[in-house]
Tab-separated table of C-alpha atoms in Angstrom:
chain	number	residue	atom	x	y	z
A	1	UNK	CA	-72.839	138.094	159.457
A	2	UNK	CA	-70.803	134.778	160.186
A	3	UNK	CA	-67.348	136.332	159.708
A	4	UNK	CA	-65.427	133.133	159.764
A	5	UNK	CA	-67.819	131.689	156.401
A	6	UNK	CA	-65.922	132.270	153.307
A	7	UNK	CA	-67.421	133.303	149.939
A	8	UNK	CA	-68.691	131.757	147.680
A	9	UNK	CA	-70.114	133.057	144.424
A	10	UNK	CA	-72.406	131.960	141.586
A	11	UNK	CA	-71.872	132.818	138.117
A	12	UNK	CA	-74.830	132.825	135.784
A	13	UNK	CA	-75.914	133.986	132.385
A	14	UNK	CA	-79.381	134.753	133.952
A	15	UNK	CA	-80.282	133.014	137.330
A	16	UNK	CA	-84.111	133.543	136.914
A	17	UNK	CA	-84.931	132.230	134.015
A	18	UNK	CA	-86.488	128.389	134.070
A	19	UNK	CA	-84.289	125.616	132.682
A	20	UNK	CA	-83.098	122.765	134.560
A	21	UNK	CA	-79.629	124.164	134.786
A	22	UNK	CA	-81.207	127.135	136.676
A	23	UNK	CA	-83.928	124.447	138.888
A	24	UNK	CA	-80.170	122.624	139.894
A	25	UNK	CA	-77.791	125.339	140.431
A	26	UNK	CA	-80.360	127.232	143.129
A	27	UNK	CA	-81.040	123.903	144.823
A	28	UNK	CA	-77.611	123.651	145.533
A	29	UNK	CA	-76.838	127.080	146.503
A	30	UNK	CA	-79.258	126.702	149.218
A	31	UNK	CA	-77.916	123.817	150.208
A	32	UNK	CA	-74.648	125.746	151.509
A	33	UNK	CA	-76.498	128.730	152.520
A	34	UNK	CA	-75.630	127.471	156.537
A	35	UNK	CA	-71.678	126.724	155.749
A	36	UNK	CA	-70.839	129.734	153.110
A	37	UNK	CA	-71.787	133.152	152.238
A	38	UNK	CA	-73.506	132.555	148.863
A	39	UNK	CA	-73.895	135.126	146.077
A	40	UNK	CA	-74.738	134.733	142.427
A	41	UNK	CA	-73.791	136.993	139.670
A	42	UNK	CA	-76.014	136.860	136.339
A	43	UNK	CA	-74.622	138.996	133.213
A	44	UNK	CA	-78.657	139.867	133.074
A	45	UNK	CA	-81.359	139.161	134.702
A	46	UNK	CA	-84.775	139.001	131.961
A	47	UNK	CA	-86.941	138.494	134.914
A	48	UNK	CA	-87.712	140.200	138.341
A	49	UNK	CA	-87.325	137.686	140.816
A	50	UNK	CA	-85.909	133.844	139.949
A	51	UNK	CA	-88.094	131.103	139.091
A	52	UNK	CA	-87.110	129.037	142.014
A	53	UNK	CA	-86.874	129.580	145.121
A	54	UNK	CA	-83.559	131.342	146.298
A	55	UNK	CA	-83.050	130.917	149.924
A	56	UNK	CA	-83.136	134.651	151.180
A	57	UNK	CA	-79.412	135.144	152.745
A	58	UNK	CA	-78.404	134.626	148.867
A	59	UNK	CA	-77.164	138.127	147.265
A	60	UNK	CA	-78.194	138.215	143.677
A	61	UNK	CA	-76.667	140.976	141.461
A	62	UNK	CA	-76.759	141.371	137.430
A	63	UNK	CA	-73.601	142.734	136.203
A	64	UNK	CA	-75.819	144.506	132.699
A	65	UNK	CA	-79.129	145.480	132.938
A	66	UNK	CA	-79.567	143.729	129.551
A	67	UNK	CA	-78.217	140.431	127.757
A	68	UNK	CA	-74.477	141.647	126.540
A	69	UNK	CA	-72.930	140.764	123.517
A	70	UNK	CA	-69.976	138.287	124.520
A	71	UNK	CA	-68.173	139.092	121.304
A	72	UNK	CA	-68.589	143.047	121.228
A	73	UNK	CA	-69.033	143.571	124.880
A	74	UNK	CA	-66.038	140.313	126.169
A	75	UNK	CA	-63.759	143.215	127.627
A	76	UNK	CA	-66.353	144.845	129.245
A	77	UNK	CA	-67.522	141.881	130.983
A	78	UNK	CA	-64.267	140.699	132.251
A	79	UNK	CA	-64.019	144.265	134.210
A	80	UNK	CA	-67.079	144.306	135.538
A	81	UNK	CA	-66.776	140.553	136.504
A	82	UNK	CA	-63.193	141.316	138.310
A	83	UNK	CA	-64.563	144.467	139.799
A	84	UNK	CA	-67.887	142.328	141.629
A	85	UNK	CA	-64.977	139.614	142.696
A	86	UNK	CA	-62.811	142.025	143.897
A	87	UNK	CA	-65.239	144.469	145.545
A	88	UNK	CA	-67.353	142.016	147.492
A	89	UNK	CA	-64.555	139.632	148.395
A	90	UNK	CA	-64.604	136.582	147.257
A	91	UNK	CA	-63.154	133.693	147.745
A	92	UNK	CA	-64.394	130.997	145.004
A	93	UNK	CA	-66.222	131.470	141.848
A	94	UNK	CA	-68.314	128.844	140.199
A	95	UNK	CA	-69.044	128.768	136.761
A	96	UNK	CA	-72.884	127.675	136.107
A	97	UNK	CA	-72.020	126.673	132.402
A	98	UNK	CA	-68.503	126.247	130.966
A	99	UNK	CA	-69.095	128.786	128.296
A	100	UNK	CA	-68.618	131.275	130.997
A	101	UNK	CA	-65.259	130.835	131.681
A	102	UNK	CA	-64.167	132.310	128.968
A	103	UNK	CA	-65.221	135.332	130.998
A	104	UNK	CA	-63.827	134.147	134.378
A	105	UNK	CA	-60.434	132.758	133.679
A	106	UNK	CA	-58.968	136.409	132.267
A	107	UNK	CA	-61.148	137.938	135.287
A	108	UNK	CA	-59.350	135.714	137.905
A	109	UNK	CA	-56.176	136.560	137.101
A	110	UNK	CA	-54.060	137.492	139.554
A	111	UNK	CA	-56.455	137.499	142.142
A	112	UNK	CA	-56.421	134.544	143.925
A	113	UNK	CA	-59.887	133.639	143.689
A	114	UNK	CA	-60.920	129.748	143.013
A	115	UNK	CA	-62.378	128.742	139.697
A	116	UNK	CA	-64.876	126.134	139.362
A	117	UNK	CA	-65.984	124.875	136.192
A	118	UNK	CA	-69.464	123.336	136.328
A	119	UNK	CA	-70.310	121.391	132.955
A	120	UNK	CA	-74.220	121.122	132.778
A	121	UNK	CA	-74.037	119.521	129.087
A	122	UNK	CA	-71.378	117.348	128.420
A	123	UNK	CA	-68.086	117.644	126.786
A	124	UNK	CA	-68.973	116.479	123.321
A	125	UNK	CA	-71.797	119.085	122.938
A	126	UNK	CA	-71.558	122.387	121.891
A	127	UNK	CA	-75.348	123.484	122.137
A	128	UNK	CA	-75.295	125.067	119.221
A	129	UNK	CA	-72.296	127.614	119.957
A	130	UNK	CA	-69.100	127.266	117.594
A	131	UNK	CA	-67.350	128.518	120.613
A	132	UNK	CA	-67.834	126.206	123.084
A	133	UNK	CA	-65.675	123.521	122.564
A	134	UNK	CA	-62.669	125.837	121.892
A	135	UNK	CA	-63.529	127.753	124.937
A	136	UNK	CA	-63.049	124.375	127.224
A	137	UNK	CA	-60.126	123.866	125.422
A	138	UNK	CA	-58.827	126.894	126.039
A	139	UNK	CA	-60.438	127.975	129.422
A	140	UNK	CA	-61.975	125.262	131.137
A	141	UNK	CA	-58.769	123.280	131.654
A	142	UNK	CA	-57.478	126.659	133.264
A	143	UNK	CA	-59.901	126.067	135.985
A	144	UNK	CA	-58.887	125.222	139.426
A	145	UNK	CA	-61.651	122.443	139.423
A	146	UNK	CA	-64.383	120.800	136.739
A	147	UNK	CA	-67.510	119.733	137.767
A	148	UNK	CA	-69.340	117.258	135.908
A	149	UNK	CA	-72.561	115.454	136.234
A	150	UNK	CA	-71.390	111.888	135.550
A	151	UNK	CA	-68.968	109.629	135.620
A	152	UNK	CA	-68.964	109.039	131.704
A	153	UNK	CA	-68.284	113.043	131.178
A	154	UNK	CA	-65.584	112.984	134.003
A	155	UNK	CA	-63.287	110.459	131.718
A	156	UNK	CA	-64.244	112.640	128.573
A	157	UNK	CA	-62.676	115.887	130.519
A	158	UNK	CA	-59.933	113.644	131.658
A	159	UNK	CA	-58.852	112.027	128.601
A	160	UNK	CA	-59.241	116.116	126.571
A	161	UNK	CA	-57.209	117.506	129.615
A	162	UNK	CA	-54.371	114.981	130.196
A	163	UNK	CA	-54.922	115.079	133.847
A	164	UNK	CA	-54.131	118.660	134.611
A	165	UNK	CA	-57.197	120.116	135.819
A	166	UNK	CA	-58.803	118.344	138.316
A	167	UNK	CA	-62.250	116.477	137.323
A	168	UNK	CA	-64.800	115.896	139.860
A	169	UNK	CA	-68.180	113.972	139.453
A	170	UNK	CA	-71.133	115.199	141.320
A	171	UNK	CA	-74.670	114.235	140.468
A	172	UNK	CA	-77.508	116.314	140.311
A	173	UNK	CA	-79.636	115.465	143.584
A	174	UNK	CA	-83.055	113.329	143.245
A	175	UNK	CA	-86.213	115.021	144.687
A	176	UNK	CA	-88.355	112.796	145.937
A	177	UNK	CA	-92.018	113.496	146.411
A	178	UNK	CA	-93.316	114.258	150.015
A	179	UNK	CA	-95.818	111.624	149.872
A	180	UNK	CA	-94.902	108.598	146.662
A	181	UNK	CA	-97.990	107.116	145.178
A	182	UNK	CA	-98.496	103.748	144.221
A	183	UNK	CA	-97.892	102.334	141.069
A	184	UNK	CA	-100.624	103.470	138.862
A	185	UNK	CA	-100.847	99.393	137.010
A	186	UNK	CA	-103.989	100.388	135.026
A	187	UNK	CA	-103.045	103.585	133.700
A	188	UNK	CA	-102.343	103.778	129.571
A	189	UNK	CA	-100.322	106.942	129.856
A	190	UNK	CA	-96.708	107.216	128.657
A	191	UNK	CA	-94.949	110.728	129.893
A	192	UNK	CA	-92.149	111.940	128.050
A	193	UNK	CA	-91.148	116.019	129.273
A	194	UNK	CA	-89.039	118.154	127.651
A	195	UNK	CA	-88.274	121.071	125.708
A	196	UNK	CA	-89.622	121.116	122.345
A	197	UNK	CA	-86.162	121.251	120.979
A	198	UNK	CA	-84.169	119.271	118.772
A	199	UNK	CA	-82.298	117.687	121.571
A	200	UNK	CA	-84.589	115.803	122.710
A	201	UNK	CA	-85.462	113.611	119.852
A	202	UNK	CA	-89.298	113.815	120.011
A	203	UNK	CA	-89.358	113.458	115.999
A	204	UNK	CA	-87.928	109.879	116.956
A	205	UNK	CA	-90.702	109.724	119.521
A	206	UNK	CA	-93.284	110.281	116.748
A	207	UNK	CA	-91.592	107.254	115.059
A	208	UNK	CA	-91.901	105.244	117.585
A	209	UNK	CA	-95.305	106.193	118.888
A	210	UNK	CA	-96.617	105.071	115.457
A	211	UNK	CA	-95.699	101.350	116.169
A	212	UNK	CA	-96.834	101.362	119.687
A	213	UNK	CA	-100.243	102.912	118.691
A	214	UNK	CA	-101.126	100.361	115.802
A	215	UNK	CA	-100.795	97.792	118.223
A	216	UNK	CA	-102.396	100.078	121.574
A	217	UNK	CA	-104.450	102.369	119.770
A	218	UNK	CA	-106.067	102.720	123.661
A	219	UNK	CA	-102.947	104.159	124.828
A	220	UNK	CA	-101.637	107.788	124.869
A	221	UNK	CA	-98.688	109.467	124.713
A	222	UNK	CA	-98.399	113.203	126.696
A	223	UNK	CA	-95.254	115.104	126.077
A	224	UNK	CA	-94.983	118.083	128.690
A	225	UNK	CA	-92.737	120.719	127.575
A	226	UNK	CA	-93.014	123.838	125.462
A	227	UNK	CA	-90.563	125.500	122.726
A	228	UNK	CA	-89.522	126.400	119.148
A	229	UNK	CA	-90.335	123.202	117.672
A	230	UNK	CA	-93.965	123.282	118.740
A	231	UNK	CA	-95.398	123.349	115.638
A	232	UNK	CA	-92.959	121.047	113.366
A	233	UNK	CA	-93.700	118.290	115.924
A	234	UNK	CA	-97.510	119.045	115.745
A	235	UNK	CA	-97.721	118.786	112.168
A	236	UNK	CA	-95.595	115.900	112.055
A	237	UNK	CA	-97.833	114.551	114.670
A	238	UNK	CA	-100.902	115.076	112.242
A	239	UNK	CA	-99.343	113.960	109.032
A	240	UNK	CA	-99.127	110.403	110.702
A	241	UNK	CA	-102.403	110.535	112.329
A	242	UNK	CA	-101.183	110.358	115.622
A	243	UNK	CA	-104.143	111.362	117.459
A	244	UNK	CA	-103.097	110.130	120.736
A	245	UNK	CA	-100.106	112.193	121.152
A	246	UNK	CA	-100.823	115.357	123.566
A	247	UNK	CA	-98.621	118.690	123.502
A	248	UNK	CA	-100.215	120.300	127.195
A	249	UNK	CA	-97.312	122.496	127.010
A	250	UNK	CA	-95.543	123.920	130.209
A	251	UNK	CA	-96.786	122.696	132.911
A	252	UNK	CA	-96.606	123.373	136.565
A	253	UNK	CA	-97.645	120.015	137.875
A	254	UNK	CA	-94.997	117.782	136.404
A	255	UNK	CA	-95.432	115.307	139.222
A	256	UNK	CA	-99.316	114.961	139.291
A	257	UNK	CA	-98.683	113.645	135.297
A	258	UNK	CA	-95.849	111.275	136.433
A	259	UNK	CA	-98.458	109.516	139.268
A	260	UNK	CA	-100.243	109.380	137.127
A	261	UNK	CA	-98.435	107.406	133.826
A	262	UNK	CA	-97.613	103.638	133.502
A	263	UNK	CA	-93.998	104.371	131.952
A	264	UNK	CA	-91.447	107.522	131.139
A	265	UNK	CA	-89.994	107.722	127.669
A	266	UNK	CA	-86.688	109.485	126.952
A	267	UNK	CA	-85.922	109.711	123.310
A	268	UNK	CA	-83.015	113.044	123.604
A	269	UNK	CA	-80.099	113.048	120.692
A	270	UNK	CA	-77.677	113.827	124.154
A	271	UNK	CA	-78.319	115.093	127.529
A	272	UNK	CA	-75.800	116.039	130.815
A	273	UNK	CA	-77.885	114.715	133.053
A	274	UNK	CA	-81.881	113.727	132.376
A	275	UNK	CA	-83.397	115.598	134.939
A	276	UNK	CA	-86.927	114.509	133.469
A	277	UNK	CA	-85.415	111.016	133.434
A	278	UNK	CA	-84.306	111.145	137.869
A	279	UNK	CA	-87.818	112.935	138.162
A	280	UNK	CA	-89.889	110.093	136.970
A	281	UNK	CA	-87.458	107.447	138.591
A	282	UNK	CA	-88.363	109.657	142.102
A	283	UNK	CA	-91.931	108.932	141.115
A	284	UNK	CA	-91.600	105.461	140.836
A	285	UNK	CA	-92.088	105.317	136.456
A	286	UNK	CA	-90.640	102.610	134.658
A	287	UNK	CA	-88.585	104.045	132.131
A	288	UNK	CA	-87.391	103.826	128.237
A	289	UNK	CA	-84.706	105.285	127.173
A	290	UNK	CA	-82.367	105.748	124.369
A	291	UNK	CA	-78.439	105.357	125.669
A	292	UNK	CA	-77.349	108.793	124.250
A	293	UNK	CA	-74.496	110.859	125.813
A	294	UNK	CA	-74.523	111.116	128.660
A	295	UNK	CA	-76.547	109.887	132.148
A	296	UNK	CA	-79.136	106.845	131.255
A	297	UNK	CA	-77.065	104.143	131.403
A	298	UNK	CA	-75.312	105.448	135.120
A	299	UNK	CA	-79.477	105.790	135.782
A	300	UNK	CA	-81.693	103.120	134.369
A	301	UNK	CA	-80.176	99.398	135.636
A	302	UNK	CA	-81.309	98.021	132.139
A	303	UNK	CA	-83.887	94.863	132.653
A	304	UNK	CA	-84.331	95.837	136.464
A	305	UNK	CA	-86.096	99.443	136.954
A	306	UNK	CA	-86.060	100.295	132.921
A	307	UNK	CA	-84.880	99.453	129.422
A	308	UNK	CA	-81.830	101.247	127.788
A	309	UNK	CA	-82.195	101.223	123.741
A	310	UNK	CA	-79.434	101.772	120.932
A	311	UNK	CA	-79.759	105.343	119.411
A	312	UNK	CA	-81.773	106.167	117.928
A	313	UNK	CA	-83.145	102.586	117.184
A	314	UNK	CA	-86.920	103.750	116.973
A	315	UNK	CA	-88.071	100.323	116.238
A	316	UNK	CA	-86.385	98.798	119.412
A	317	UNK	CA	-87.544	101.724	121.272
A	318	UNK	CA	-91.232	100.625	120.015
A	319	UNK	CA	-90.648	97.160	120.379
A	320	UNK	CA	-89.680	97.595	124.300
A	321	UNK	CA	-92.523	100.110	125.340
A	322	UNK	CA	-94.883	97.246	123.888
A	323	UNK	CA	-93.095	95.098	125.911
A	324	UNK	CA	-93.739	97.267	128.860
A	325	UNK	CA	-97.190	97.973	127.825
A	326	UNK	CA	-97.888	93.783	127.401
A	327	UNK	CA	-96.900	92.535	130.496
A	328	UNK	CA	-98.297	94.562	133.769
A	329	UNK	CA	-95.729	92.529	136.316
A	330	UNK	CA	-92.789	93.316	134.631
A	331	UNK	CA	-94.149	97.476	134.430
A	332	UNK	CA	-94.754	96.534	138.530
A	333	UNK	CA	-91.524	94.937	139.016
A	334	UNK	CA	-89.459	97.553	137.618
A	335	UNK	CA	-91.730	100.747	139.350
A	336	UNK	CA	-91.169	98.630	142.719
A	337	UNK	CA	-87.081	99.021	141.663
A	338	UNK	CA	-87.337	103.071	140.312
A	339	UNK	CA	-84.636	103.834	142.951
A	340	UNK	CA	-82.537	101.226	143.003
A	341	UNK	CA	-78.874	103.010	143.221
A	342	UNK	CA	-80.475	106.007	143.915
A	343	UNK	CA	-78.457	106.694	147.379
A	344	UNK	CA	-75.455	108.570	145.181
A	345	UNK	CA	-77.953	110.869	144.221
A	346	UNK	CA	-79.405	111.890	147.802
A	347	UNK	CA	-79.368	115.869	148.401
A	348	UNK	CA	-77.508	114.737	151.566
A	349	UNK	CA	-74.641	112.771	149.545
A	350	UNK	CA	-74.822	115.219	146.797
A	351	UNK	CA	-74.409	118.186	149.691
A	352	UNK	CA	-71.228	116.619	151.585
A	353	UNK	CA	-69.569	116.118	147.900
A	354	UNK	CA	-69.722	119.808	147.501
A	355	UNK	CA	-68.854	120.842	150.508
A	356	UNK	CA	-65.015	118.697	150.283
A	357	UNK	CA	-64.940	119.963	146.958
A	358	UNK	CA	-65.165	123.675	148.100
A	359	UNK	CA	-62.937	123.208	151.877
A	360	UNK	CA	-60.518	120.914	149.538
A	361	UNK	CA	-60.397	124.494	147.498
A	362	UNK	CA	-60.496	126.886	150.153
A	363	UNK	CA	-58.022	125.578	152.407
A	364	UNK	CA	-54.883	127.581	152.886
């Protein structure tokens, strides 16, 4: 072992399971596998092995053997977070979701490890917790450094926190595909992926799909994605006859549908960052999308590469897929421009922003 790496450790609430969170967070942890010692630390881990790959010099370690209670179980976790810092070392401790430093700020104390906040929502957002906003409030701004995935979100954390904490902005990186595909001109497939979730707004896709099919009844509509809502949007798919929408569920070929499709559609209430949204960009999709908090409009270069409608304007949205759908150069013109401004989001740029992040933190 490289004595003169430092360490550097993960903080999860469970590192295997399969959300985009998870797909980003191990991505980047290999990504400093050659320059740190990595670890990560779930509270539990459901599964036996993570659902992407981990890069095998990366020490994973569950600090329960099942999900804890944060309320009835918050001392508990503190001491058996401090005791893994302590015990193995470490240096600087990143927070995969700002929720969890509610655990890590009392944990840290007095021990001279580095806290990074890393916000994978965005400020405004509480995901359904009552305790999330109080807990940036309260903890987050206690952090050494915030991490946040755009450049809107890093003035929201810097107006809440007066300019006390540090805010850094570092995108998620773009994947792009070994081999890109040309534009597929004479497909009639719009993609939309997601979970089936309130937050992404696929009851407004419904609405809008009903305009687009009385006037393309030819077209089709395939939303990749699986959860709770599965059967609300289903039935609400029925009810207005919407035959051409298509629920294939999770899927493990995201990419083959993208090649696939003549446009992306993202119709979310709010995201962080629209991983589905960089995905179909890397794949060279013309894309719709509503401007919601936060990421499409620092993504889609409105009139060049996509459109960017008012939320939750379901007629606009409509009116511009139609638009998209009616004139094949303008679909061409915009695929040919799917990365324009893409460079910021290179895993080599995204990489080097880290890295000064963490030596900017480690240094003496």
């Amino acid at each position: 072992m490289d004595s003169q790496k430092r360490k550097l450790c993960f903080f999860s609430g469970d590192i295997t399971r399969s959300g985009g969170t998870e797909r980003v967070s191990t991505q980047i942890m290999n990504g400093l596998c050659d320059a740190y010692h990595i670890s990560v630390v779930s509270l539990s881990e459901a599964a036996g092995e993570p659902f992407y790959p981990l890069d095998k010099r990366i020490a994973r370690t569950a600090l329960f053997e099942s999900n804890p209670s944060g309320l009835r179980q918050y001392f508990d976790i503190i001491r058996r977070l401090r005791e893994f810092v302590r015990r193995n070392a470490m240096e600087i401790l990143i927070d995969i979701d700002t929720i969890l430093d509610a655990f890590s700020v009392p944990a840290l104390k007095g021990t001279g490890v580095k806290l990074i906040a890393w916000e994978h929502f965005n400020f405004y957002e509480s995901m359904g917790t009552r305790t999330r906003m109080p807990i940036r409030r309260h903890f987050t701004r206690r952090a050494d450094a915030v991490v946040t995935l755009t450049r809107e979100d890093q003035e929201n954390y810097t107006r809440a926190f007066g300019g006390k904490t540090p805010i850094r902005q570092i995108y998620n990186p773009i994947l792009l595909p070994e081999e890109r595909k040309p534009y597929e001109v004479d497909s009639k497939t719009i993609v939309s992926v997601g979970r089936l979730a309130p937050q992404k707004g696929f009851d407004y896709l419904m609405e809008a799909a009903r305009t687009v099919f009385e006037k393309y009844p030819d077209w089709e509509w395939i939303i990749l994605g699986e959860g709770a809502e599965r059967e609300r949007l289903e039935s609400l798919r029925d009810e207005k006859g919407l035959h051409q929408v298509h629920f294939p569920g999770r899927v493990g070929n995201v990419g083959d549908y993208l090649d696939n499709a003549a446009l992306f559609v993202l119709t979310s209430r709010y995201e962080g960052f629209p991983l589905a949204l960089v995905e179909a960009k890397a794949h060279g999709l013309p894309v719709v999308s509503f401007r919601c908090r936060t990421g499409p409009f620092e993504l889609v270069k409105d009139g060049v590469n996509g459109f960017l409608v008012d939320c939750f304007n379901t007629k606009q949205m409509a009116d511009r897929i139609c638009e998209l759908i009616g004139d094949a150069e303008k679909r061409i013109s915009f695929a040919e421009n799917a990365l324009l401004d893409t460079e910021k989001m290179s895993q080599e740029k995204v990489m080097e922003e880290w890295k000064t992040l963490l030596s900017g933190l480690s240094a003496p």
